[in-house]
Amino acid sequence: MSWAGATPTTKVAGGFHALDAHARWTMSAAAGAHHATGTPIAVHLELGTGALDVLELPCGELGVPPQRVILGHLNRSPDSVTHRQAAGSGCRPAFDEPSRGNHATDWRMPDAVRDLAEAGFGDRLLLGGDTTTASARPVDGGPGMPYLLRRVAPRPALAVGDDLVRRVLTENPARAFAADRR
């Protein structure tokens, strides 16, 4: 895989259902980094909540183009209305699977992917492995990036087809993480 043309990503976290002062401060800094460098902003949504509040700050108040914002863990709060509203903003919904700490909602991911694809947002969807937590690292054959391709990707493929999942794993991230030449 070539990373030519890729750009680093600024990662920040929202709060549970809202943005506290710290989240507002870090997102403001991330917006500044975006404006200076074109860096996309990846947002950890705490238990998948607060997506619309998150979008209001960088995209509404701070002028970050929505297509440069990745909403991670959106599937942790399986609310299809919020998913569609967030995707309708132009952002990139990311379904991060699996995480032993959050497996209670993992089984809903294929339906959420299908719902957004049927609503016309298949070109924005991202699918990833929640590999930043200790419980999701590939220890003793546990989840990790190989698991994403071998076990997770086939699940949404049953719901939306192999072609869309291929694009979700290749073309969509290529656009999401491409350098924004200034």
PDB file of C-alpha atoms in Angstrom:
ATOM      1  CA  MET A   1       0.000   0.000   0.000  1.00  0.00           C
ATOM      2  CA  SER A   2       1.326   3.427  -0.866  1.00  0.00           C
ATOM      3  CA  TRP A   3       0.780   6.366   1.451  1.00  0.00           C
ATOM      4  CA  ALA A   4       1.930   8.864  -1.178  1.00  0.00           C
ATOM      5  CA  GLY A   5      -0.397  11.830  -1.111  1.00  0.00           C
ATOM      6  CA  ALA A   6      -1.793  10.884   2.289  1.00  0.00           C
ATOM      7  CA  THR A   7      -1.786  13.422   5.036  1.00  0.00           C
ATOM      8  CA  PRO A   8      -1.576  13.022   8.796  1.00  0.00           C
ATOM      9  CA  THR A   9      -4.858  13.120  10.664  1.00  0.00           C
ATOM     10  CA  THR A  10      -5.688  15.153  13.742  1.00  0.00           C
ATOM     11  CA  LYS A  11      -7.651  13.056  16.223  1.00  0.00           C
ATOM     12  CA  VAL A  12      -9.792  14.549  18.962  1.00  0.00           C
ATOM     13  CA  ALA A  13     -12.589  13.316  21.203  1.00  0.00           C
ATOM     14  CA  GLY A  14     -16.057  14.573  21.921  1.00  0.00           C
ATOM     15  CA  GLY A  15     -17.846  14.137  25.207  1.00  0.00           C
ATOM     16  CA  PHE A  16     -20.723  11.867  26.112  1.00  0.00           C
ATOM     17  CA  HIS A  17     -23.750  13.397  24.334  1.00  0.00           C
ATOM     18  CA  ALA A  18     -22.214  16.888  24.422  1.00  0.00           C
ATOM     19  CA  LEU A  19     -19.016  18.892  24.144  1.00  0.00           C
ATOM     20  CA  ASP A  20     -17.360  19.932  27.372  1.00  0.00           C
ATOM     21  CA  ALA A  21     -14.841  22.769  27.620  1.00  0.00           C
ATOM     22  CA  HIS A  22     -11.889  20.460  26.972  1.00  0.00           C
ATOM     23  CA  ALA A  23     -13.492  18.941  23.850  1.00  0.00           C
ATOM     24  CA  ARG A  24     -14.291  22.430  22.541  1.00  0.00           C
ATOM     25  CA  TRP A  25     -10.694  23.513  23.177  1.00  0.00           C
ATOM     26  CA  THR A  26      -9.144  20.490  21.416  1.00  0.00           C
ATOM     27  CA  MET A  27     -11.562  20.711  18.482  1.00  0.00           C
ATOM     28  CA  SER A  28     -10.740  24.391  18.095  1.00  0.00           C
ATOM     29  CA  ALA A  29      -7.055  23.469  17.971  1.00  0.00           C
ATOM     30  CA  ALA A  30      -7.810  20.706  15.452  1.00  0.00           C
ATOM     31  CA  ALA A  31      -9.720  23.194  13.295  1.00  0.00           C
ATOM     32  CA  GLY A  32      -6.698  25.502  13.425  1.00  0.00           C
ATOM     33  CA  ALA A  33      -4.468  22.621  12.344  1.00  0.00           C
ATOM     34  CA  HIS A  34      -6.851  21.836   9.516  1.00  0.00           C
ATOM     35  CA  HIS A  35      -6.894  25.441   8.294  1.00  0.00           C
ATOM     36  CA  ALA A  36      -3.084  25.611   8.418  1.00  0.00           C
ATOM     37  CA  THR A  37      -2.343  22.226   6.825  1.00  0.00           C
ATOM     38  CA  GLY A  38      -5.467  20.696   5.302  1.00  0.00           C
ATOM     39  CA  THR A  39      -5.280  17.851   7.818  1.00  0.00           C
ATOM     40  CA  PRO A  40      -8.543  15.910   8.170  1.00  0.00           C
ATOM     41  CA  ILE A  41     -10.030  15.740  11.656  1.00  0.00           C
ATOM     42  CA  ALA A  42     -11.002  12.346  13.069  1.00  0.00           C
ATOM     43  CA  VAL A  43     -13.359  12.547  16.028  1.00  0.00           C
ATOM     44  CA  HIS A  44     -13.794   9.850  18.655  1.00  0.00           C
ATOM     45  CA  LEU A  45     -17.490   9.958  19.520  1.00  0.00           C
ATOM     46  CA  GLU A  46     -17.855   8.822  23.112  1.00  0.00           C
ATOM     47  CA  LEU A  47     -20.123   5.770  22.888  1.00  0.00           C
ATOM     48  CA  GLY A  48     -21.115   7.077  19.449  1.00  0.00           C
ATOM     49  CA  THR A  49     -22.939  10.097  20.864  1.00  0.00           C
ATOM     50  CA  GLY A  50     -22.814  13.821  20.230  1.00  0.00           C
ATOM     51  CA  ALA A  51     -22.261  13.615  16.465  1.00  0.00           C
ATOM     52  CA  LEU A  52     -24.428  16.599  15.603  1.00  0.00           C
ATOM     53  CA  ASP A  53     -22.912  18.756  18.367  1.00  0.00           C
ATOM     54  CA  VAL A  54     -19.464  17.816  17.134  1.00  0.00           C
ATOM     55  CA  LEU A  55     -20.323  18.844  13.584  1.00  0.00           C
ATOM     56  CA  GLU A  56     -21.711  22.203  14.721  1.00  0.00           C
ATOM     57  CA  LEU A  57     -18.381  23.254  16.207  1.00  0.00           C
ATOM     58  CA  PRO A  58     -15.695  22.541  13.588  1.00  0.00           C
ATOM     59  CA  CYS A  59     -17.965  22.719  10.550  1.00  0.00           C
ATOM     60  CA  GLY A  60     -20.457  25.333  11.684  1.00  0.00           C
ATOM     61  CA  GLU A  61     -18.533  27.710  13.926  1.00  0.00           C
ATOM     62  CA  LEU A  62     -14.942  27.076  12.818  1.00  0.00           C
ATOM     63  CA  GLY A  63     -15.313  26.667   9.045  1.00  0.00           C
ATOM     64  CA  VAL A  64     -13.922  23.144   8.534  1.00  0.00           C
ATOM     65  CA  PRO A  65     -15.455  21.551   5.407  1.00  0.00           C
ATOM     66  CA  PRO A  66     -17.601  18.600   6.560  1.00  0.00           C
ATOM     67  CA  GLN A  67     -15.894  16.196   4.130  1.00  0.00           C
ATOM     68  CA  ARG A  68     -12.698  16.744   6.157  1.00  0.00           C
ATOM     69  CA  VAL A  69     -14.358  15.481   9.376  1.00  0.00           C
ATOM     70  CA  ILE A  70     -14.463  11.764  10.176  1.00  0.00           C
ATOM     71  CA  LEU A  71     -16.940  10.723  12.861  1.00  0.00           C
ATOM     72  CA  GLY A  72     -15.519   7.626  14.529  1.00  0.00           C
ATOM     73  CA  HIS A  73     -17.511   5.065  16.493  1.00  0.00           C
ATOM     74  CA  LEU A  74     -20.805   6.381  15.124  1.00  0.00           C
ATOM     75  CA  ASN A  75     -22.164   2.846  15.329  1.00  0.00           C
ATOM     76  CA  ARG A  76     -21.796   2.747  19.118  1.00  0.00           C
ATOM     77  CA  SER A  77     -25.077   4.652  19.296  1.00  0.00           C
ATOM     78  CA  PRO A  78     -27.260   2.860  16.747  1.00  0.00           C
ATOM     79  CA  ASP A  79     -29.533   5.807  15.982  1.00  0.00           C
ATOM     80  CA  SER A  80     -30.292   5.731  12.261  1.00  0.00           C
ATOM     81  CA  VAL A  81     -31.848   9.218  12.267  1.00  0.00           C
ATOM     82  CA  THR A  82     -28.693  10.778  13.739  1.00  0.00           C
ATOM     83  CA  HIS A  83     -26.542   8.701  11.378  1.00  0.00           C
ATOM     84  CA  ARG A  84     -28.441  10.068   8.371  1.00  0.00           C
ATOM     85  CA  GLN A  85     -28.370  13.637   9.671  1.00  0.00           C
ATOM     86  CA  ALA A  86     -24.623  13.427  10.267  1.00  0.00           C
ATOM     87  CA  ALA A  87     -23.936  11.858   6.862  1.00  0.00           C
ATOM     88  CA  GLY A  88     -26.185  14.483   5.260  1.00  0.00           C
ATOM     89  CA  SER A  89     -23.816  17.169   6.521  1.00  0.00           C
ATOM     90  CA  GLY A  90     -21.132  15.835   4.191  1.00  0.00           C
ATOM     91  CA  CYS A  91     -18.933  14.327   6.925  1.00  0.00           C
ATOM     92  CA  ARG A  92     -17.487  10.836   6.770  1.00  0.00           C
ATOM     93  CA  PRO A  93     -19.224   8.340   9.082  1.00  0.00           C
ATOM     94  CA  ALA A  94     -16.791   5.718  10.383  1.00  0.00           C
ATOM     95  CA  PHE A  95     -17.942   2.376  11.676  1.00  0.00           C
ATOM     96  CA  ASP A  96     -15.142   1.046  13.853  1.00  0.00           C
ATOM     97  CA  GLU A  97     -15.295  -2.641  14.621  1.00  0.00           C
ATOM     98  CA  PRO A  98     -14.797  -4.671  16.713  1.00  0.00           C
ATOM     99  CA  SER A  99     -14.046  -3.780  20.286  1.00  0.00           C
ATOM    100  CA  ARG A 100     -14.611  -6.230  23.079  1.00  0.00           C
ATOM    101  CA  GLY A 101     -15.583  -3.338  25.304  1.00  0.00           C
ATOM    102  CA  ASN A 102     -18.359  -2.279  22.914  1.00  0.00           C
ATOM    103  CA  HIS A 103     -19.429  -5.524  21.303  1.00  0.00           C
ATOM    104  CA  ALA A 104     -23.052  -4.990  22.357  1.00  0.00           C
ATOM    105  CA  THR A 105     -23.650  -2.792  19.286  1.00  0.00           C
ATOM    106  CA  ASP A 106     -21.264  -4.482  16.833  1.00  0.00           C
ATOM    107  CA  TRP A 107     -23.987  -6.733  15.436  1.00  0.00           C
ATOM    108  CA  ARG A 108     -25.961  -3.670  14.280  1.00  0.00           C
ATOM    109  CA  MET A 109     -23.183  -2.359  12.026  1.00  0.00           C
ATOM    110  CA  PRO A 110     -24.263  -4.121   8.785  1.00  0.00           C
ATOM    111  CA  ASP A 111     -27.766  -2.666   9.063  1.00  0.00           C
ATOM    112  CA  ALA A 112     -26.376   0.824   9.775  1.00  0.00           C
ATOM    113  CA  VAL A 113     -24.087   0.585   6.747  1.00  0.00           C
ATOM    114  CA  ARG A 114     -26.992  -0.585   4.571  1.00  0.00           C
ATOM    115  CA  ASP A 115     -29.230   2.219   5.862  1.00  0.00           C
ATOM    116  CA  LEU A 116     -26.687   4.905   4.986  1.00  0.00           C
ATOM    117  CA  ALA A 117     -25.846   3.311   1.639  1.00  0.00           C
ATOM    118  CA  GLU A 118     -29.534   3.148   0.700  1.00  0.00           C
ATOM    119  CA  ALA A 119     -29.888   6.805   1.720  1.00  0.00           C
ATOM    120  CA  GLY A 120     -27.157   7.693  -0.810  1.00  0.00           C
ATOM    121  CA  PHE A 121     -24.159   8.042   1.504  1.00  0.00           C
ATOM    122  CA  GLY A 122     -22.142   4.987   0.416  1.00  0.00           C
ATOM    123  CA  ASP A 123     -19.417   7.223  -1.014  1.00  0.00           C
ATOM    124  CA  ARG A 124     -18.668   8.630   2.468  1.00  0.00           C
ATOM    125  CA  LEU A 125     -18.700   5.526   4.637  1.00  0.00           C
ATOM    126  CA  LEU A 126     -15.552   4.271   6.324  1.00  0.00           C
ATOM    127  CA  LEU A 127     -15.024   0.918   7.991  1.00  0.00           C
ATOM    128  CA  GLY A 128     -12.196   0.345  10.399  1.00  0.00           C
ATOM    129  CA  GLY A 129     -10.908  -1.678  13.304  1.00  0.00           C
ATOM    130  CA  ASP A 130     -10.980  -0.192  16.770  1.00  0.00           C
ATOM    131  CA  THR A 131      -7.344  -1.070  17.197  1.00  0.00           C
ATOM    132  CA  THR A 132      -6.363   1.737  19.537  1.00  0.00           C
ATOM    133  CA  THR A 133      -7.746   0.040  22.621  1.00  0.00           C
ATOM    134  CA  ALA A 134      -5.856  -2.695  24.418  1.00  0.00           C
ATOM    135  CA  SER A 135      -8.860  -4.997  24.140  1.00  0.00           C
ATOM    136  CA  ALA A 136      -8.829  -4.763  20.344  1.00  0.00           C
ATOM    137  CA  ARG A 137      -5.152  -5.381  19.647  1.00  0.00           C
ATOM    138  CA  PRO A 138      -4.342  -8.639  17.874  1.00  0.00           C
ATOM    139  CA  VAL A 139      -3.192 -10.597  20.926  1.00  0.00           C
ATOM    140  CA  ASP A 140      -3.487 -14.359  20.725  1.00  0.00           C
ATOM    141  CA  GLY A 141      -5.485 -14.138  17.506  1.00  0.00           C
ATOM    142  CA  GLY A 142      -7.812 -11.408  18.759  1.00  0.00           C
ATOM    143  CA  PRO A 143      -9.208  -8.524  16.724  1.00  0.00           C
ATOM    144  CA  GLY A 144      -6.984  -6.228  14.688  1.00  0.00           C
ATOM    145  CA  MET A 145      -6.603  -5.120  11.098  1.00  0.00           C
ATOM    146  CA  PRO A 146      -6.403  -8.670   9.677  1.00  0.00           C
ATOM    147  CA  TYR A 147      -9.603  -9.432  11.585  1.00  0.00           C
ATOM    148  CA  LEU A 148     -11.229  -6.401   9.954  1.00  0.00           C
ATOM    149  CA  LEU A 149     -10.624  -7.837   6.488  1.00  0.00           C
ATOM    150  CA  ARG A 150     -11.198 -11.488   7.334  1.00  0.00           C
ATOM    151  CA  ARG A 151     -14.178 -11.352   9.708  1.00  0.00           C
ATOM    152  CA  VAL A 152     -15.706  -7.866   9.845  1.00  0.00           C
ATOM    153  CA  ALA A 153     -15.815  -6.837   6.170  1.00  0.00           C
ATOM    154  CA  PRO A 154     -17.823  -9.896   5.068  1.00  0.00           C
ATOM    155  CA  ARG A 155     -20.663  -8.901   7.416  1.00  0.00           C
ATOM    156  CA  PRO A 156     -21.621  -5.612   5.720  1.00  0.00           C
ATOM    157  CA  ALA A 157     -20.894  -7.260   2.348  1.00  0.00           C
ATOM    158  CA  LEU A 158     -23.925  -9.471   2.985  1.00  0.00           C
ATOM    159  CA  ALA A 159     -26.010  -6.333   3.504  1.00  0.00           C
ATOM    160  CA  VAL A 160     -24.692  -4.065   0.730  1.00  0.00           C
ATOM    161  CA  GLY A 161     -22.584  -6.239  -1.567  1.00  0.00           C
ATOM    162  CA  ASP A 162     -18.890  -6.822  -2.104  1.00  0.00           C
ATOM    163  CA  ASP A 163     -18.449  -3.864  -4.477  1.00  0.00           C
ATOM    164  CA  LEU A 164     -19.570  -1.257  -1.953  1.00  0.00           C
ATOM    165  CA  VAL A 165     -17.493  -2.808   0.831  1.00  0.00           C
ATOM    166  CA  ARG A 166     -14.454  -2.766  -1.455  1.00  0.00           C
ATOM    167  CA  ARG A 167     -15.025   0.943  -2.072  1.00  0.00           C
ATOM    168  CA  VAL A 168     -15.600   1.566   1.654  1.00  0.00           C
ATOM    169  CA  LEU A 169     -12.223  -0.062   2.371  1.00  0.00           C
ATOM    170  CA  THR A 170     -10.258   1.518  -0.501  1.00  0.00           C
ATOM    171  CA  GLU A 171     -11.701   4.476  -2.416  1.00  0.00           C
ATOM    172  CA  ASN A 172     -13.510   6.161   0.484  1.00  0.00           C
ATOM    173  CA  PRO A 173     -10.476   6.236   2.806  1.00  0.00           C
ATOM    174  CA  ALA A 174      -8.279   7.352  -0.092  1.00  0.00           C
ATOM    175  CA  ARG A 175     -10.503  10.425  -0.470  1.00  0.00           C
ATOM    176  CA  ALA A 176     -10.941  10.944   3.291  1.00  0.00           C
ATOM    177  CA  PHE A 177      -7.212  10.888   4.025  1.00  0.00           C
ATOM    178  CA  ALA A 178      -5.928  12.499   0.819  1.00  0.00           C
ATOM    179  CA  ALA A 179      -3.802  15.570   1.249  1.00  0.00           C
ATOM    180  CA  ASP A 180      -5.798  18.754   0.959  1.00  0.00           C
ATOM    181  CA  ARG A 181      -3.368  20.791  -1.126  1.00  0.00           C
ATOM    182  CA  ARG A 182      -3.462  24.407  -0.047  1.00  0.00           C
TER     183      ARG A 182
END
